[in-house]
Tab-separated table of C-alpha atoms in Angstrom:
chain	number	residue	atom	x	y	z
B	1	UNK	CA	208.214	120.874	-94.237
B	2	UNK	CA	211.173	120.380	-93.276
B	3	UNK	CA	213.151	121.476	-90.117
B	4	UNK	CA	216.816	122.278	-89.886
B	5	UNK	CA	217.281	120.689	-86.557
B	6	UNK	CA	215.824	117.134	-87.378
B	7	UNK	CA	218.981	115.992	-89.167
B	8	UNK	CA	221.521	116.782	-85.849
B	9	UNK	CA	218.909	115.745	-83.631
B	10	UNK	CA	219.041	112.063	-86.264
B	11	UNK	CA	222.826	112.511	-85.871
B	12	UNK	CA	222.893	112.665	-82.125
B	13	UNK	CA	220.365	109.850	-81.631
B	14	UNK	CA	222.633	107.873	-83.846
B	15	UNK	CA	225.966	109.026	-82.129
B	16	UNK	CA	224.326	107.607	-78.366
B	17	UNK	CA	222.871	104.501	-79.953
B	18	UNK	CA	226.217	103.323	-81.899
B	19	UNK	CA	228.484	104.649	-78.343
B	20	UNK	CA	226.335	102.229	-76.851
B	21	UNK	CA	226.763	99.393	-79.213
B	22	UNK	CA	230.590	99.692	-77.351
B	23	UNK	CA	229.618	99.178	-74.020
B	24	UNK	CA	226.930	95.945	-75.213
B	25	UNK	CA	229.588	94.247	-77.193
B	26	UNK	CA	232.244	93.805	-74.452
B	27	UNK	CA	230.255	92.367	-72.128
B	28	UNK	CA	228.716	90.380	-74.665
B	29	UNK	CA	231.789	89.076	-76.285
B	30	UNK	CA	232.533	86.361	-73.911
B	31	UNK	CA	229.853	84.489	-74.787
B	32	UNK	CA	228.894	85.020	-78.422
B	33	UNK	CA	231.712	84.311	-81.739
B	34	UNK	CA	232.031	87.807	-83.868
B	35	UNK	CA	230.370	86.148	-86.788
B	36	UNK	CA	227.629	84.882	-84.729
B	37	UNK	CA	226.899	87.978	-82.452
B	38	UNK	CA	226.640	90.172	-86.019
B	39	UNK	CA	224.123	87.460	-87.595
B	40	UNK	CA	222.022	87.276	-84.290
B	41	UNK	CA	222.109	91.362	-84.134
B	42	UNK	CA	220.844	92.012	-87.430
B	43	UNK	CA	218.286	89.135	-87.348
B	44	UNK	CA	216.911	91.394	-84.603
B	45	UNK	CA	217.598	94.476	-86.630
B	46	UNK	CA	215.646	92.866	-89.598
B	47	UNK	CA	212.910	91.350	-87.803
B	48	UNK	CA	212.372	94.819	-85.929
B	49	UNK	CA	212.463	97.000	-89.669
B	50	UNK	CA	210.461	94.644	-91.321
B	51	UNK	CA	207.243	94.686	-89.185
B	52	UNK	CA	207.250	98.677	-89.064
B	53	UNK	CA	207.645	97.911	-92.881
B	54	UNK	CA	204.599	95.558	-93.087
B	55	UNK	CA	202.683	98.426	-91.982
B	56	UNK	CA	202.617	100.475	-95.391
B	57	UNK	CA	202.862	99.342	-98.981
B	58	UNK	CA	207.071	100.628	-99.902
B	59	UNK	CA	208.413	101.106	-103.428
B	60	UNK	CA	211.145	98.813	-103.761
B	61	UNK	CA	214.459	99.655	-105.858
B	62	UNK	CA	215.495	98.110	-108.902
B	63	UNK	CA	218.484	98.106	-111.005
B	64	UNK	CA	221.677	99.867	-110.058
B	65	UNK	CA	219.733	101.857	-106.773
B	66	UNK	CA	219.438	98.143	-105.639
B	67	UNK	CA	222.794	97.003	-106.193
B	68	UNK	CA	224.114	99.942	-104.238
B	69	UNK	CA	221.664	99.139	-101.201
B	70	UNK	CA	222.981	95.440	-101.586
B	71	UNK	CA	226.571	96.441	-101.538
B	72	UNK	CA	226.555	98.114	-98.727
B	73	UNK	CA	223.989	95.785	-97.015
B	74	UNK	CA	226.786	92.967	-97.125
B	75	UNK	CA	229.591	95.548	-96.762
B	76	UNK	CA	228.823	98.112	-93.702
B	77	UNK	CA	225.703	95.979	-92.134
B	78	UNK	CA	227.268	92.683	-92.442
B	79	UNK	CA	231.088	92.624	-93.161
B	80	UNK	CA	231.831	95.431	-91.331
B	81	UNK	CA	230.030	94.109	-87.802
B	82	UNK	CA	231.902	90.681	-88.169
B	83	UNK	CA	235.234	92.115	-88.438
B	84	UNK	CA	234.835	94.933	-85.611
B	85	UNK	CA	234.208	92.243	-83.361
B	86	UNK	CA	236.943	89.982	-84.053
B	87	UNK	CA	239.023	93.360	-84.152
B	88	UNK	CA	237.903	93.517	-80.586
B	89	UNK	CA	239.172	90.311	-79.543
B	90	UNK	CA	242.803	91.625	-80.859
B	91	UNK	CA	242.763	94.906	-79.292
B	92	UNK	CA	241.837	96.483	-76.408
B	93	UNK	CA	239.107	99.285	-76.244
B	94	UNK	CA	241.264	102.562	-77.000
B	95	UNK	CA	243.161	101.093	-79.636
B	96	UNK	CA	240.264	99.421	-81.635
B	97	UNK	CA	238.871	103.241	-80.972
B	98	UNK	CA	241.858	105.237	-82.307
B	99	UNK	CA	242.318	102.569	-85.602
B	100	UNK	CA	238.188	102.186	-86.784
B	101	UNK	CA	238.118	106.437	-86.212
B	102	UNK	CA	240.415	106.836	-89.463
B	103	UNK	CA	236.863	105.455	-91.529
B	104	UNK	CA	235.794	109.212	-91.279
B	105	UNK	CA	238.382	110.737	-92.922
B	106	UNK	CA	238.325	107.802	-95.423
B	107	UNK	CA	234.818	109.095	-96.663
B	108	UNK	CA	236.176	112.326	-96.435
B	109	UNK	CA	238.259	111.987	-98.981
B	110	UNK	CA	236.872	109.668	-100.864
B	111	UNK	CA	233.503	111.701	-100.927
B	112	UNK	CA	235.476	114.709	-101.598
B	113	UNK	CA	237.053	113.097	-104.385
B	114	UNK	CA	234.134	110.843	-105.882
B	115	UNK	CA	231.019	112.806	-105.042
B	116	UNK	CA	232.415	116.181	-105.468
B	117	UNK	CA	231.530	117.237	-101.803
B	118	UNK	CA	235.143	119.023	-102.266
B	119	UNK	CA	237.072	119.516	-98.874
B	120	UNK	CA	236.214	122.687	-96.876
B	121	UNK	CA	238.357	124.038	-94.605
B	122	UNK	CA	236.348	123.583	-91.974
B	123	UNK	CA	235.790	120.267	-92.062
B	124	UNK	CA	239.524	119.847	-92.697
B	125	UNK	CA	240.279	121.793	-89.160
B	126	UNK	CA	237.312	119.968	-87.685
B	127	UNK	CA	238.616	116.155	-88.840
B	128	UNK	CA	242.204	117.025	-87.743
B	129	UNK	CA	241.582	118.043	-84.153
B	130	UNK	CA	238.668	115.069	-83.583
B	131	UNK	CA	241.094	112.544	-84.564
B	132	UNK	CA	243.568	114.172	-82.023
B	133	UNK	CA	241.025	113.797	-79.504
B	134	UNK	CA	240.720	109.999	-80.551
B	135	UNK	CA	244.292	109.674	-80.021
B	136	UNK	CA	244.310	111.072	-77.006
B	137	UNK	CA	241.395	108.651	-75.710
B	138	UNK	CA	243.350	105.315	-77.402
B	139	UNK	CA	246.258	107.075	-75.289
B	140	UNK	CA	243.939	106.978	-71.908
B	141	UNK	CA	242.328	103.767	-72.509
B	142	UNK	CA	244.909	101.626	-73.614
B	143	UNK	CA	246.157	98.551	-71.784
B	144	UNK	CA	248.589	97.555	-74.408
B	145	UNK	CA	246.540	94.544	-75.697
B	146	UNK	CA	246.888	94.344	-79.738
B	147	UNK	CA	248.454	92.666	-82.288
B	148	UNK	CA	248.773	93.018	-85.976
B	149	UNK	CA	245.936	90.241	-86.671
B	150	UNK	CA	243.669	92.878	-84.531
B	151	UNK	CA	245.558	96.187	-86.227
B	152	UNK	CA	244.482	94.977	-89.974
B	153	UNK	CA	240.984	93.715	-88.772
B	154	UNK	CA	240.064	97.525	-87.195
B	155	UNK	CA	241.908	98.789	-90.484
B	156	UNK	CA	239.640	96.672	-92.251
B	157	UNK	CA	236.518	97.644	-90.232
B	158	UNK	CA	237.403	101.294	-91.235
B	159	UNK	CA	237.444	100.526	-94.851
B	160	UNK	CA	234.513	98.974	-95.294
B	161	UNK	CA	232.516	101.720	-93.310
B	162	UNK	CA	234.001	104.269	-95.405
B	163	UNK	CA	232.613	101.907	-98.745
B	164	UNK	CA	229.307	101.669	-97.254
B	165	UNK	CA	228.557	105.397	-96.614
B	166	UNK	CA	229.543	106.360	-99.669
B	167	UNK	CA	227.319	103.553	-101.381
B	168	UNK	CA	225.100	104.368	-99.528
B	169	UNK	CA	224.551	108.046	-100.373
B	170	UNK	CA	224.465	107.364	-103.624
B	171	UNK	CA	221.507	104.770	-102.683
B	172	UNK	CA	219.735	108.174	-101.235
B	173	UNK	CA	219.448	109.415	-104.212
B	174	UNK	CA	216.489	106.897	-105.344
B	175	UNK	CA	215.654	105.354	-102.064
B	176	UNK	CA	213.892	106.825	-99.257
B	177	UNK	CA	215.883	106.544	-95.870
B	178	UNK	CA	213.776	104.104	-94.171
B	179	UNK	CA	213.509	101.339	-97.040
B	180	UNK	CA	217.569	101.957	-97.746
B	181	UNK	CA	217.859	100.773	-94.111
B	182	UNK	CA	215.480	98.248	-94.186
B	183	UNK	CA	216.937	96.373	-97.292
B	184	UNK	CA	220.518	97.044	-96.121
B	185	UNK	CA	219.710	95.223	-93.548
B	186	UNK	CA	218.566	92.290	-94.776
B	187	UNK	CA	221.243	92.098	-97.234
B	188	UNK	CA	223.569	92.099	-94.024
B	189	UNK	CA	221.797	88.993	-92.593
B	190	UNK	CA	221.818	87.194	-95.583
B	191	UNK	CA	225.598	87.920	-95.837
B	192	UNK	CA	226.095	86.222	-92.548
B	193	UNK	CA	223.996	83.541	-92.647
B	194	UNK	CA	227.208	81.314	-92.911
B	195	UNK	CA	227.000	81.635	-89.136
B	196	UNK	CA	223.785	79.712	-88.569
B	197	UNK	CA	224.994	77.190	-86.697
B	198	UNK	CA	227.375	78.749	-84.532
B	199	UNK	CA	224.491	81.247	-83.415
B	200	UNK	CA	222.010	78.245	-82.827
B	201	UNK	CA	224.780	76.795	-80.579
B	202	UNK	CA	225.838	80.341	-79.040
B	203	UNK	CA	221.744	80.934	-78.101
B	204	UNK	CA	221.815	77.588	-76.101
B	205	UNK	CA	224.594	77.934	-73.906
B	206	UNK	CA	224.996	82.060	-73.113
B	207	UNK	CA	223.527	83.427	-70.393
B	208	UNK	CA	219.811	85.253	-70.836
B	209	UNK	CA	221.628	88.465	-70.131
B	210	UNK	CA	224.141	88.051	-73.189
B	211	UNK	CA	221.459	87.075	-75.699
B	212	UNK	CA	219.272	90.228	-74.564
B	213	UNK	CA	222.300	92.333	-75.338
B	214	UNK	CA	222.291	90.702	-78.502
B	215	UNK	CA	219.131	91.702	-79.066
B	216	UNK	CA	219.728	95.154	-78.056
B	217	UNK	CA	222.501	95.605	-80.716
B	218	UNK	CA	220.212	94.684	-83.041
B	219	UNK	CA	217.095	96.734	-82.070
B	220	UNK	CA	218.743	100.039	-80.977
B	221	UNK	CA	222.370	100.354	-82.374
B	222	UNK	CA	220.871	98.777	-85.825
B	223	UNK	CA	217.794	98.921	-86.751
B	224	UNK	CA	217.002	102.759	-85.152
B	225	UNK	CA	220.312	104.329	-85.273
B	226	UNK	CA	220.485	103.186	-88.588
B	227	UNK	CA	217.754	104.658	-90.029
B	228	UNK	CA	218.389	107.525	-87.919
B	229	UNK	CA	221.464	107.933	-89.757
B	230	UNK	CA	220.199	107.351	-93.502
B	231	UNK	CA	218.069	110.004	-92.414
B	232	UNK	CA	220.346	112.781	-91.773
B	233	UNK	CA	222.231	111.500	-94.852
B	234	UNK	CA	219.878	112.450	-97.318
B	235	UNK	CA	220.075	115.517	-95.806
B	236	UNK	CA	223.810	116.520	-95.087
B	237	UNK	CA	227.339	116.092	-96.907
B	238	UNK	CA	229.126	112.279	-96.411
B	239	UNK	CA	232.056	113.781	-94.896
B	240	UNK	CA	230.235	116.351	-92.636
B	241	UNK	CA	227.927	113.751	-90.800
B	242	UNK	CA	230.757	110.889	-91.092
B	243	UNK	CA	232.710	113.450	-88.994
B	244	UNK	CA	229.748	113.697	-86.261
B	245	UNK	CA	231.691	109.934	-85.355
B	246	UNK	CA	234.162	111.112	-83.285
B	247	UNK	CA	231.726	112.143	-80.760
B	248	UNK	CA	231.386	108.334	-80.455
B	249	UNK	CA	234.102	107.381	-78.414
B	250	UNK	CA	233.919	110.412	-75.885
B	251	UNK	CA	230.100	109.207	-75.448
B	252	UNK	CA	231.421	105.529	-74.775
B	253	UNK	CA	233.935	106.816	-72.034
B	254	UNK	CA	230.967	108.459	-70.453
B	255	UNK	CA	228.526	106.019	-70.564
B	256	UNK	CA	231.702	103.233	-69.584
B	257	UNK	CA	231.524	105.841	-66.381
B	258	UNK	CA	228.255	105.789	-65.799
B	259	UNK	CA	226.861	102.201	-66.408
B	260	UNK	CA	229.891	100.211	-65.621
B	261	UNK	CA	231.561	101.993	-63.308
B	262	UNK	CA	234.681	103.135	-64.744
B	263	UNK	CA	236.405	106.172	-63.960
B	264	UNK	CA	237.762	108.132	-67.418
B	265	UNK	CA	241.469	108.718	-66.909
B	266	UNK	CA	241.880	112.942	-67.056
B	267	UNK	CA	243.502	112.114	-69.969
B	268	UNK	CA	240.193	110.839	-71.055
B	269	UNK	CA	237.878	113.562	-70.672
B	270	UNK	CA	240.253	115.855	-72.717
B	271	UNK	CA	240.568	113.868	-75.836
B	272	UNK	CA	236.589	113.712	-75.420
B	273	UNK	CA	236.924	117.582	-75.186
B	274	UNK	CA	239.160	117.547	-78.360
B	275	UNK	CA	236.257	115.391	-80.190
B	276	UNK	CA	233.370	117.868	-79.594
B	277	UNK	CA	235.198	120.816	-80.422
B	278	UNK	CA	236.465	119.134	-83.416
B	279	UNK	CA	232.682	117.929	-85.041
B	280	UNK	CA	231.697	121.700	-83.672
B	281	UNK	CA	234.455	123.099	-85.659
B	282	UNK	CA	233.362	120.655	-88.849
B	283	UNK	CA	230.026	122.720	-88.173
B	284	UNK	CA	230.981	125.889	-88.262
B	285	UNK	CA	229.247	127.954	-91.262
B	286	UNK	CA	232.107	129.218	-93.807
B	287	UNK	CA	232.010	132.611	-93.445
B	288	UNK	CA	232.016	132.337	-89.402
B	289	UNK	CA	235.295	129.983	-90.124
B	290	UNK	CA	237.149	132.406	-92.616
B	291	UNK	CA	235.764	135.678	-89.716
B	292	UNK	CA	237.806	133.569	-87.271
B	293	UNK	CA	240.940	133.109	-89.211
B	294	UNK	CA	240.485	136.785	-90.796
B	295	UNK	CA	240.794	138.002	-86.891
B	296	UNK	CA	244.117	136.287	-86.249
B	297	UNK	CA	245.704	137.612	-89.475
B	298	UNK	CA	244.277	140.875	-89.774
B	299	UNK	CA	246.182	143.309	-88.351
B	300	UNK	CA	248.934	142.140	-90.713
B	301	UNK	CA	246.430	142.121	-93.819
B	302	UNK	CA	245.928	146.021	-92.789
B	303	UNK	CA	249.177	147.280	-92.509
């Protein structure tokens, strides 16, 4: 049986993980490349998924169900980690925030468009004032370090998240969450193997502390918030549970605070405000939505 409050409590396990995934990769960064940091995090990722998938026999996918897990294996899992962390050596936190955060309303539209998920207004209202509250973070955390290099790469980054949600939903359709996440992953390594040697070199000289990071990102941020997030997937709309991102940077602020010790500008804890109302608005049932707006034009409609 299943319970309605699985899937959000999926998508907030998810939203933590991948907040934290932030905080790992900048102090992590100085001593491991982008290409080799994503092949050494999803080695982890793939080691982790495939032992807990040794445990039971798993139908596999075949024919176009595996293509789709493939593509968006190489494209989210793989791609997409390489060129958020070169992104990151362009840009400064708030920035590389504010320009990834347009991938929701990519698979918005796109899954509005291409899987018929149409574009309620809620989720409209929701997406608008979310990114607002992005913007306002980017403006609170920026220190004025990008380029256009780093611009395209988080454009980039964007895209190919938006690609591999929407792949991957399809992939739902015939494969159970856990073995879509599984695969995915190992279609990710296997895209980055090309940076074999520069993670055998990495391993030897960074500190222990930097390769357990590592193998955090790869354990938590991948392999369970992952699945965590195929999960609620099968279960919700693309655009609704793409738009649960935004609570992602407001989390990283916080847990910047809290681990790190860095105090959120005011400026800061209102664009996080902006982000929770906006994925609480994106939640909001229809006819509680159309009540609200009903209230601030009815007097008129009675007269």
């Amino acid at each position: 049986m299943r319970t309605p409050s699985l899937p959000l409590l999926a998508t907030a396990v998810t939203m933590i993980l991948w907040a934290s995934a932030f905080i790992v990769i900048r102090s992590v960064g100085g001593h491991y490349t982008p290409g080799a940091m994503a092949l050494g995090r999803l080695a982890a990722g793939s080691a982790a998924l495939s032992l807990v998938a040794a445990m039971r026999p798993r139908r596999l996918p075949r024919g176009r169900p595996l293509l789709l897990v493939i593509g968006y294996g190489v494209l989210w899992f793989g791609l997409y980690a390489v060129v958020l962390n070169a992104a990151e050596h362009h840009l400064d936190a708030g920035t590389t925030a504010l320009v990834v955060n347009v991938g929701p309303i990519l698979i918005a539209v796109l899954a509005g468009v291409y899987l018929k998920e149409g574009f309620p207004r809620g989720l409209v209202a929701g997406l608008v004032i979310a990114f607002s509250g992005v913007v306002t973070i980017a403006v609170a955390t920026s220190t004025g370090r990008h380029d256009a290099i780093g611009v395209l790469l988080a454009l980039g980054a964007a895209a190919l998240y938006a690609v591999g949600a929407l792949l991957q939903k399809q992939a739902l359709h015939d494969v159970d969450p856990f073995t879509a996440t599984w695969l995915g992953c190992l279609a990710g390594t296997v895209a980055c193997l090309p940076f074999t040697a520069d993670l055998l070199t990495e391993l030897g000289e960074a500190p222990r502390s930097a390769t357990l990071g590592v193998v955090y990102l790869g354990l938590f941020p991948t392999a369970i918030a992952f699945a965590t997030w195929a999960y609620a997937l099968n279960r919700m709309s693309a655009g609704g549970l793409s738009s649960s991102s935004y609570l992602v940077p407001g989390i990283a602020v916080l847990l910047s605070w809290l681990f790190l010790g860095e105090v959120p500008a005011p400026l800061a804890f209102l664009g996080g405000a902006l982000c929770l109302a906006g994925v609480a608005v994106t939640r909001l049932p229809p006819s509680t939505l159309l009540h609200i707006l009903g209230n601030k034009s009815g007097p008129r409609a009675r007269r």
